[in-house]
Amino acid sequence: TQAATASQNTCAAVDNKATSPVPKDCPVCSYNEWDPLEEVIVGRAENACVPPFSVEVKANTYEKYWGFYQKFGGQSFPKDHLKKAIAEIEEMCNILKKEGIIVKRPDPIDCSVKYKTPDFESTGMYAAMPRDILLVVGNEIIEAPMAWRARFFEYRAYRRIIKDYFNCGAKWTTAPKPTMADELYDQDYPIRSVEDRHKLAAQGKFVTTEFEPCFDAADFIRAGRDIFVQRSQVTNYMGIEWMRRHLAPDYRVHIISFKDPNPMHIDATFNIIGPGLVLSNPDRPCYQIELFKKAGWTVIRPPVPLIPDDHPLWMSSKWLSMNVLMLDEKRVMVDANETSIQKMFENLGISTIKVNIRHANSLGGGFHCWTCDIRRRGTLQSYFD
């Protein structure tokens, strides 16, 4: 109590009493992926390091890049490439600000520092993808526990921002932190054959076990009272169940699945872009798509990405082209190089804000990944009743 009383409040609208109601002007409020965006966190590429080539990382990467991880694991990403990625994200932030959106950034941290717990040791990765670690549901910020050992302490880069939001009235929840002991991972997970991965994914088996809850926030996508999630290489059923119980009864968490040999983060596979409007990856069809069609939703198959084969995508697939950020129902931030998907949006009556983040893509994310929307102007609604 003394510490709480002594802490300096960064918002005059909130006093130091623990019983104070959440103020009406709380800066954190977001229920879906498309209401008018007013405030956002954008990640940083500074100090980004290649994660050590551990079993959970190997299971999520393409074989053609294994040599890259074996050579650079625990070290910085290539400096020239990183410099270009940093410049691209700075320009992206400038464009968001010109669109009238408040932009917040995590703190730069030294990801090369080796750390050790009773169960493992590792170096860090980055604070580039706030979507991976933070999920905003209403006025609550949920910190995901993560599943990669290299991301165990990633939350530290966001703590200053989250404390500020908390002092302004936001709810702040951290999910149970996994030990990330060896038992969390299938040490014999077959990771060379795509056919093996397809068979295992169809059986609901991935490199993460059910030893303890784990999830990345980017495996969840929001549509008002309904939140959709996939069981993936980084999100297990225990993690999904924790979220289901935590958000009940106000929100309903639905598990959906895809024909995907290596699921990790839902937003380059299934990206909800408006009320009753979803982008569904044609290479990774959704097994529960009838749920959306019966509810009257329009399901759109985005065009094949145009990114060249020789561009390095160390941590993702080409389908980052559909990993877009909706500024509102009629404006979308999209890759300047992906002219096919630009035309698709224009045909839908959605104007495109074109930004080049091609080098930033190499670190594993598109516009949706590089951001976490903190405030969207809208109310909680149900789109499935």
CSV table of C-alpha atoms in Angstrom, one decimal:
chain,number,residue,atom,x,y,z
A,1,THR,CA,0.0,0.0,0.0
A,2,GLN,CA,2.8,2.4,0.8
A,3,ALA,CA,4.5,1.7,-2.5
A,4,ALA,CA,1.3,2.2,-4.4
A,5,THR,CA,0.7,5.5,-2.6
A,6,ALA,CA,4.2,6.7,-3.3
A,7,SER,CA,4.1,5.8,-7.0
A,8,GLN,CA,3.8,8.8,-9.2
A,9,ASN,CA,0.7,8.8,-11.3
A,10,THR,CA,1.3,9.8,-14.9
A,11,CYS,CA,-2.4,10.6,-15.6
A,12,ALA,CA,-4.1,13.3,-13.6
A,13,ALA,CA,-7.4,11.6,-14.2
A,14,VAL,CA,-6.5,8.7,-11.9
A,15,ASP,CA,-5.9,8.9,-8.2
A,16,ASN,CA,-3.9,6.4,-6.1
A,17,LYS,CA,-6.9,4.6,-4.6
A,18,ALA,CA,-7.1,1.0,-5.6
A,19,THR,CA,-10.9,1.2,-5.7
A,20,SER,CA,-11.0,4.0,-8.3
A,21,PRO,CA,-13.2,3.2,-11.3
A,22,VAL,CA,-11.6,3.0,-14.7
A,23,PRO,CA,-11.8,6.6,-16.1
A,24,LYS,CA,-13.9,7.3,-19.2
A,25,ASP,CA,-10.8,8.7,-20.9
A,26,CYS,CA,-8.7,5.5,-20.4
A,27,PRO,CA,-6.3,5.4,-23.4
A,28,VAL,CA,-6.7,1.6,-23.8
A,29,CYS,CA,-9.8,0.4,-25.6
A,30,SER,CA,-9.9,-1.9,-28.6
A,31,TYR,CA,-12.4,-4.6,-29.4
A,32,ASN,CA,-11.7,-5.6,-33.0
A,33,GLU,CA,-9.3,-5.2,-35.9
A,34,TRP,CA,-11.0,-2.5,-37.9
A,35,ASP,CA,-12.6,0.3,-35.8
A,36,PRO,CA,-10.9,3.7,-36.4
A,37,LEU,CA,-7.4,3.4,-35.0
A,38,GLU,CA,-6.3,6.2,-32.6
A,39,GLU,CA,-3.3,4.9,-30.8
A,40,VAL,CA,-0.8,2.1,-31.6
A,41,ILE,CA,2.5,0.5,-30.4
A,42,VAL,CA,5.0,0.0,-33.2
A,43,GLY,CA,7.9,-2.4,-32.6
A,44,ARG,CA,11.7,-1.8,-32.9
A,45,ALA,CA,14.2,-3.5,-35.1
A,46,GLU,CA,17.1,-2.0,-33.1
A,47,ASN,CA,19.4,-4.6,-31.5
A,48,ALA,CA,17.5,-7.5,-33.0
A,49,CYS,CA,19.3,-10.8,-32.6
A,50,VAL,CA,18.9,-14.2,-34.3
A,51,PRO,CA,17.5,-16.6,-31.8
A,52,PRO,CA,19.6,-19.6,-30.8
A,53,PHE,CA,18.8,-22.7,-33.0
A,54,SER,CA,16.9,-24.6,-30.3
A,55,VAL,CA,14.3,-27.3,-31.0
A,56,GLU,CA,11.3,-24.9,-30.9
A,57,VAL,CA,13.0,-22.4,-33.3
A,58,LYS,CA,14.0,-25.2,-35.7
A,59,ALA,CA,10.4,-26.5,-35.8
A,60,ASN,CA,9.2,-23.0,-37.0
A,61,THR,CA,11.8,-22.3,-39.7
A,62,TYR,CA,12.3,-23.4,-43.2
A,63,GLU,CA,15.1,-25.9,-43.9
A,64,LYS,CA,16.8,-23.5,-46.4
A,65,TYR,CA,17.5,-21.1,-43.5
A,66,TRP,CA,18.8,-23.6,-41.0
A,67,GLY,CA,22.4,-22.7,-42.0
A,68,PHE,CA,21.7,-19.1,-41.3
A,69,TYR,CA,20.5,-19.9,-37.7
A,70,GLN,CA,23.4,-22.2,-37.1
A,71,LYS,CA,25.8,-19.5,-38.1
A,72,PHE,CA,24.2,-16.4,-36.6
A,73,GLY,CA,22.2,-17.8,-33.6
A,74,GLY,CA,22.7,-15.6,-30.6
A,75,GLN,CA,24.2,-12.8,-32.7
A,76,SER,CA,22.8,-9.7,-34.5
A,77,PHE,CA,20.9,-10.0,-37.7
A,78,PRO,CA,23.0,-8.8,-40.6
A,79,LYS,CA,23.8,-5.1,-39.9
A,80,ASP,CA,23.1,-3.7,-43.3
A,81,HIS,CA,19.7,-5.5,-43.5
A,82,LEU,CA,18.8,-4.3,-40.0
A,83,LYS,CA,19.7,-0.7,-40.8
A,84,LYS,CA,17.3,-0.8,-43.8
A,85,ALA,CA,14.5,-2.4,-41.6
A,86,ILE,CA,14.9,0.3,-39.0
A,87,ALA,CA,14.6,3.1,-41.6
A,88,GLU,CA,11.4,1.4,-43.0
A,89,ILE,CA,9.7,1.2,-39.6
A,90,GLU,CA,10.6,4.8,-38.9
A,91,GLU,CA,8.9,5.8,-42.1
A,92,MET,CA,5.9,3.6,-41.2
A,93,CYS,CA,5.6,5.5,-37.9
A,94,ASN,CA,5.8,8.8,-39.6
A,95,ILE,CA,3.0,7.8,-42.0
A,96,LEU,CA,0.8,6.6,-39.1
A,97,LYS,CA,1.4,10.0,-37.3
A,98,LYS,CA,0.4,11.8,-40.5
A,99,GLU,CA,-2.8,9.8,-40.5
A,100,GLY,CA,-3.5,11.3,-37.0
A,101,ILE,CA,-2.6,8.2,-35.0
A,102,ILE,CA,-0.6,8.3,-31.7
A,103,VAL,CA,2.5,6.1,-32.0
A,104,LYS,CA,4.3,4.6,-29.0
A,105,ARG,CA,7.5,2.6,-29.1
A,106,PRO,CA,9.1,0.0,-26.8
A,107,ASP,CA,12.4,0.6,-25.2
A,108,PRO,CA,15.5,-0.6,-27.0
A,109,ILE,CA,17.1,-3.4,-25.1
A,110,ASP,CA,20.3,-5.4,-25.5
A,111,CYS,CA,19.1,-8.8,-26.8
A,112,SER,CA,22.5,-10.3,-27.0
A,113,VAL,CA,22.8,-10.6,-23.2
A,114,LYS,CA,22.8,-14.3,-22.2
A,115,TYR,CA,20.4,-15.2,-19.4
A,116,LYS,CA,19.8,-18.4,-17.4
A,117,THR,CA,16.9,-19.8,-15.4
A,118,PRO,CA,16.8,-23.1,-13.5
A,119,ASP,CA,15.5,-24.8,-16.6
A,120,PHE,CA,17.4,-23.3,-19.6
A,121,GLU,CA,19.7,-20.6,-20.9
A,122,SER,CA,19.4,-18.4,-24.0
A,123,THR,CA,20.0,-15.0,-25.5
A,124,GLY,CA,17.1,-12.7,-26.5
A,125,MET,CA,15.6,-11.8,-29.9
A,126,TYR,CA,14.0,-8.4,-30.3
A,127,ALA,CA,11.1,-6.1,-29.5
A,128,ALA,CA,10.0,-5.9,-33.1
A,129,MET,CA,6.6,-7.5,-33.0
A,130,PRO,CA,4.3,-6.2,-30.2
A,131,ARG,CA,1.4,-8.2,-31.7
A,132,ASP,CA,3.2,-11.4,-30.7
A,133,ILE,CA,3.3,-10.5,-27.0
A,134,LEU,CA,0.5,-8.1,-26.3
A,135,LEU,CA,-3.3,-8.6,-26.8
A,136,VAL,CA,-5.7,-5.8,-26.1
A,137,VAL,CA,-9.2,-6.8,-25.2
A,138,GLY,CA,-11.4,-3.9,-24.3
A,139,ASN,CA,-9.4,-1.8,-21.7
A,140,GLU,CA,-7.2,-4.7,-20.7
A,141,ILE,CA,-3.7,-5.4,-21.9
A,142,ILE,CA,-2.8,-9.1,-21.7
A,143,GLU,CA,0.9,-10.0,-21.8
A,144,ALA,CA,1.3,-13.4,-23.5
A,145,PRO,CA,3.7,-15.9,-21.8
A,146,MET,CA,5.3,-16.8,-25.2
A,147,ALA,CA,6.8,-20.2,-26.1
A,148,TRP,CA,10.3,-19.5,-27.4
A,149,ARG,CA,13.1,-19.4,-24.9
A,150,ALA,CA,14.7,-16.5,-26.8
A,151,ARG,CA,11.5,-14.5,-26.1
A,152,PHE,CA,11.2,-15.2,-22.4
A,153,PHE,CA,12.2,-11.7,-21.3
A,154,GLU,CA,10.8,-9.8,-24.3
A,155,TYR,CA,8.1,-8.2,-22.1
A,156,ARG,CA,10.8,-6.0,-20.5
A,157,ALA,CA,10.9,-3.7,-23.5
A,158,TYR,CA,7.2,-2.9,-23.1
A,159,ARG,CA,7.0,-2.4,-19.3
A,160,ARG,CA,7.4,1.3,-19.3
A,161,ILE,CA,4.6,1.8,-21.8
A,162,ILE,CA,2.3,-0.7,-20.0
A,163,LYS,CA,2.9,0.9,-16.6
A,164,ASP,CA,1.9,4.3,-18.1
A,165,TYR,CA,-1.3,2.8,-19.5
A,166,PHE,CA,-2.0,1.1,-16.1
A,167,ASN,CA,-1.6,4.4,-14.3
A,168,CYS,CA,-4.1,5.9,-16.7
A,169,GLY,CA,-6.7,3.3,-15.8
A,170,ALA,CA,-6.1,0.3,-18.0
A,171,LYS,CA,-6.3,-3.2,-16.8
A,172,TRP,CA,-3.0,-5.2,-17.0
A,173,THR,CA,-2.8,-8.9,-16.9
A,174,THR,CA,0.2,-11.2,-17.3
A,175,ALA,CA,-0.5,-14.8,-18.2
A,176,PRO,CA,1.2,-17.5,-16.2
A,177,LYS,CA,4.9,-17.5,-17.2
A,178,PRO,CA,6.0,-21.0,-18.4
A,179,THR,CA,9.2,-22.5,-17.1
A,180,MET,CA,10.1,-23.5,-20.7
A,181,ALA,CA,11.7,-26.6,-19.3
A,182,ASP,CA,12.6,-29.4,-21.7
A,183,GLU,CA,9.2,-31.0,-21.1
A,184,LEU,CA,7.4,-28.2,-22.8
A,185,TYR,CA,8.9,-29.3,-26.2
A,186,ASP,CA,8.8,-32.5,-28.1
A,187,GLN,CA,12.5,-33.1,-28.4
A,188,ASP,CA,11.9,-35.7,-31.2
A,189,TYR,CA,9.5,-33.6,-33.2
A,190,PRO,CA,10.1,-34.5,-36.9
A,191,ILE,CA,10.9,-31.2,-38.6
A,192,ARG,CA,12.5,-32.0,-41.9
A,193,SER,CA,9.6,-33.5,-43.8
A,194,VAL,CA,6.6,-31.2,-44.7
A,195,GLU,CA,4.5,-34.4,-45.1
A,196,ASP,CA,5.3,-35.4,-41.5
A,197,ARG,CA,4.3,-31.9,-40.3
A,198,HIS,CA,1.0,-32.1,-42.2
A,199,LYS,CA,0.2,-35.4,-40.6
A,200,LEU,CA,1.1,-34.2,-37.1
A,201,ALA,CA,-0.8,-30.9,-37.5
A,202,ALA,CA,-3.9,-32.8,-38.6
A,203,GLN,CA,-3.6,-34.8,-35.3
A,204,GLY,CA,-3.1,-31.6,-33.3
A,205,LYS,CA,0.5,-32.4,-32.5
A,206,PHE,CA,3.2,-29.7,-32.5
A,207,VAL,CA,6.6,-29.0,-31.1
A,208,THR,CA,5.0,-27.6,-28.0
A,209,THR,CA,3.5,-30.1,-25.6
A,210,GLU,CA,0.7,-29.7,-22.9
A,211,PHE,CA,3.3,-29.6,-20.1
A,212,GLU,CA,2.2,-26.1,-19.1
A,213,PRO,CA,0.2,-23.2,-20.6
A,214,CYS,CA,1.9,-21.3,-23.4
A,215,PHE,CA,0.7,-19.0,-26.1
A,216,ASP,CA,1.7,-16.1,-28.3
A,217,ALA,CA,-0.8,-13.2,-28.5
A,218,ALA,CA,-0.6,-13.3,-32.4
A,219,ASP,CA,-2.4,-16.6,-32.5
A,220,PHE,CA,-5.6,-14.8,-31.4
A,221,ILE,CA,-7.6,-12.4,-33.6
A,222,ARG,CA,-10.6,-10.4,-32.4
A,223,ALA,CA,-14.1,-9.7,-33.6
A,224,GLY,CA,-15.9,-8.1,-30.8
A,225,ARG,CA,-17.3,-10.7,-28.3
A,226,ASP,CA,-15.8,-13.5,-30.4
A,227,ILE,CA,-12.1,-14.2,-30.4
A,228,PHE,CA,-10.6,-16.8,-32.7
A,229,VAL,CA,-7.4,-18.8,-32.0
A,230,GLN,CA,-5.4,-21.6,-33.5
A,231,ARG,CA,-3.5,-24.3,-31.8
A,232,SER,CA,0.0,-23.8,-33.2
A,233,GLN,CA,3.7,-24.4,-32.7
A,234,VAL,CA,3.7,-21.7,-30.0
A,235,THR,CA,0.2,-21.9,-28.6
A,236,ASN,CA,-1.1,-25.0,-26.8
A,237,TYR,CA,-4.5,-26.1,-25.7
A,238,MET,CA,-3.7,-25.2,-22.0
A,239,GLY,CA,-2.8,-21.7,-23.1
A,240,ILE,CA,-6.1,-21.4,-25.0
A,241,GLU,CA,-8.1,-22.7,-22.1
A,242,TRP,CA,-6.4,-20.2,-19.8
A,243,MET,CA,-7.5,-17.4,-22.1
A,244,ARG,CA,-11.0,-18.9,-22.4
A,245,ARG,CA,-11.5,-18.9,-18.7
A,246,HIS,CA,-9.9,-15.5,-18.2
A,247,LEU,CA,-12.1,-13.8,-20.8
A,248,ALA,CA,-15.4,-15.6,-19.9
A,249,PRO,CA,-18.3,-14.8,-19.8
A,250,ASP,CA,-17.9,-11.5,-21.7
A,251,TYR,CA,-16.0,-13.0,-24.6
A,252,ARG,CA,-16.2,-16.3,-26.4
A,253,VAL,CA,-12.9,-18.0,-27.5
A,254,HIS,CA,-13.2,-20.3,-30.6
A,255,ILE,CA,-10.5,-22.7,-31.8
A,256,ILE,CA,-10.2,-22.8,-35.6
A,257,SER,CA,-7.7,-24.7,-37.6
A,258,PHE,CA,-6.1,-24.7,-41.0
A,259,LYS,CA,-4.4,-27.0,-43.5
A,260,ASP,CA,-1.1,-25.7,-42.4
A,261,PRO,CA,2.0,-27.9,-41.7
A,262,ASN,CA,3.6,-25.2,-39.6
A,263,PRO,CA,1.1,-22.9,-37.9
A,264,MET,CA,2.5,-20.0,-36.0
A,265,HIS,CA,0.5,-16.8,-35.6
A,266,ILE,CA,-2.9,-16.5,-37.3
A,267,ASP,CA,-2.7,-13.2,-39.0
A,268,ALA,CA,-1.0,-14.3,-42.2
A,269,THR,CA,-3.5,-17.1,-42.5
A,270,PHE,CA,-6.8,-15.6,-41.3
A,271,ASN,CA,-7.0,-11.8,-41.0
A,272,ILE,CA,-10.3,-10.2,-40.1
A,273,ILE,CA,-10.5,-6.8,-41.8
A,274,GLY,CA,-14.0,-5.6,-41.1
A,275,PRO,CA,-17.4,-6.5,-39.7
A,276,GLY,CA,-18.3,-9.7,-41.7
A,277,LEU,CA,-15.2,-9.5,-43.8
A,278,VAL,CA,-12.2,-11.9,-43.5
A,279,LEU,CA,-9.1,-12.6,-45.6
A,280,SER,CA,-8.5,-16.4,-45.8
A,281,ASN,CA,-5.2,-17.7,-47.1
A,282,PRO,CA,-5.9,-19.9,-50.1
A,283,ASP,CA,-2.8,-22.0,-49.4
A,284,ARG,CA,-4.0,-22.7,-45.8
A,285,PRO,CA,-7.8,-23.2,-46.0
A,286,CYS,CA,-9.8,-23.0,-42.8
A,287,TYR,CA,-11.5,-26.2,-41.7
A,288,GLN,CA,-14.3,-24.2,-39.9
A,289,ILE,CA,-14.9,-21.7,-42.7
A,290,GLU,CA,-18.7,-22.6,-42.8
A,291,LEU,CA,-19.0,-21.0,-39.3
A,292,PHE,CA,-18.3,-17.7,-41.0
A,293,LYS,CA,-20.3,-18.2,-44.1
A,294,LYS,CA,-23.4,-19.3,-42.1
A,295,ALA,CA,-23.1,-16.1,-40.1
A,296,GLY,CA,-23.2,-14.1,-43.4
A,297,TRP,CA,-19.5,-13.2,-43.5
A,298,THR,CA,-17.7,-12.6,-46.8
A,299,VAL,CA,-14.6,-14.7,-47.2
A,300,ILE,CA,-12.0,-13.3,-49.5
A,301,ARG,CA,-9.1,-15.2,-50.9
A,302,PRO,CA,-6.2,-12.8,-51.3
A,303,PRO,CA,-4.0,-13.0,-54.4
A,304,VAL,CA,-0.7,-14.8,-54.5
A,305,PRO,CA,2.1,-12.6,-53.0
A,306,LEU,CA,4.5,-10.9,-55.4
A,307,ILE,CA,7.6,-11.0,-53.1
A,308,PRO,CA,10.5,-12.5,-55.0
A,309,ASP,CA,11.9,-16.0,-54.1
A,310,ASP,CA,15.3,-14.6,-53.4
A,311,HIS,CA,14.2,-12.2,-50.8
A,312,PRO,CA,15.3,-13.5,-47.3
A,313,LEU,CA,12.3,-14.4,-45.1
A,314,TRP,CA,14.1,-15.9,-42.2
A,315,MET,CA,11.1,-16.1,-39.9
A,316,SER,CA,8.0,-16.1,-42.1
A,317,SER,CA,6.3,-17.0,-45.3
A,318,LYS,CA,5.5,-14.8,-48.3
A,319,TRP,CA,1.9,-14.5,-47.1
A,320,LEU,CA,2.9,-11.4,-45.0
A,321,SER,CA,1.3,-9.6,-48.0
A,322,MET,CA,-2.1,-10.2,-46.3
A,323,ASN,CA,-0.7,-9.2,-42.9
A,324,VAL,CA,-2.2,-5.8,-43.2
A,325,LEU,CA,-3.2,-3.1,-40.6
A,326,MET,CA,-6.7,-1.6,-40.9
A,327,LEU,CA,-6.7,2.0,-39.9
A,328,ASP,CA,-10.5,1.9,-40.2
A,329,GLU,CA,-13.1,0.1,-42.3
A,330,LYS,CA,-12.1,2.1,-45.4
A,331,ARG,CA,-8.3,2.5,-45.0
A,332,VAL,CA,-5.7,-0.1,-44.9
A,333,MET,CA,-1.9,0.0,-44.6
A,334,VAL,CA,-0.5,-2.4,-47.2
A,335,ASP,CA,2.9,-3.3,-48.7
A,336,ALA,CA,3.9,-0.8,-51.4
A,337,ASN,CA,5.3,-3.7,-53.5
A,338,GLU,CA,2.2,-5.9,-53.4
A,339,THR,CA,0.2,-4.3,-56.2
A,340,SER,CA,-2.2,-7.3,-56.6
A,341,ILE,CA,-3.5,-7.1,-53.1
A,342,GLN,CA,-3.7,-3.3,-53.4
A,343,LYS,CA,-6.1,-3.8,-56.3
A,344,MET,CA,-8.1,-6.3,-54.3
A,345,PHE,CA,-8.6,-3.7,-51.5
A,346,GLU,CA,-9.5,-1.0,-54.0
A,347,ASN,CA,-12.1,-3.2,-55.6
A,348,LEU,CA,-13.6,-3.6,-52.1
A,349,GLY,CA,-13.8,0.2,-51.7
A,350,ILE,CA,-10.9,0.3,-49.2
A,351,SER,CA,-8.2,2.9,-49.9
A,352,THR,CA,-4.7,1.7,-49.5
A,353,ILE,CA,-1.9,3.5,-47.7
A,354,LYS,CA,1.2,2.1,-49.3
A,355,VAL,CA,4.4,1.6,-47.2
A,356,ASN,CA,7.5,-0.4,-48.1
A,357,ILE,CA,8.7,-2.6,-45.2
A,358,ARG,CA,10.3,-5.3,-47.3
A,359,HIS,CA,13.5,-5.6,-45.2
A,360,ALA,CA,11.4,-5.4,-42.0
A,361,ASN,CA,9.4,-8.4,-43.4
A,362,SER,CA,12.6,-10.5,-43.1
A,363,LEU,CA,12.4,-10.3,-39.3
A,364,GLY,CA,9.1,-12.2,-39.3
A,365,GLY,CA,6.2,-9.8,-39.7
A,366,GLY,CA,4.0,-7.5,-41.7
A,367,PHE,CA,2.1,-4.4,-40.6
A,368,HIS,CA,-0.2,-6.3,-38.3
A,369,CYS,CA,2.7,-8.0,-36.6
A,370,TRP,CA,4.8,-4.9,-36.2
A,371,THR,CA,1.9,-3.2,-34.4
A,372,CYS,CA,-0.5,-3.6,-31.4
A,373,ASP,CA,-3.5,-1.3,-31.6
A,374,ILE,CA,-4.1,0.2,-28.2
A,375,ARG,CA,-7.2,2.3,-28.9
A,376,ARG,CA,-9.8,2.1,-31.6
A,377,ARG,CA,-12.9,4.2,-31.5
A,378,GLY,CA,-15.7,1.8,-31.2
A,379,THR,CA,-17.9,-0.3,-28.8
A,380,LEU,CA,-18.1,-3.9,-27.9
A,381,GLN,CA,-20.5,-5.7,-30.2
A,382,SER,CA,-21.3,-9.3,-31.3
A,383,TYR,CA,-20.9,-10.1,-35.0
A,384,PHE,CA,-22.2,-13.7,-34.7
A,385,ASP,CA,-25.5,-13.5,-32.9
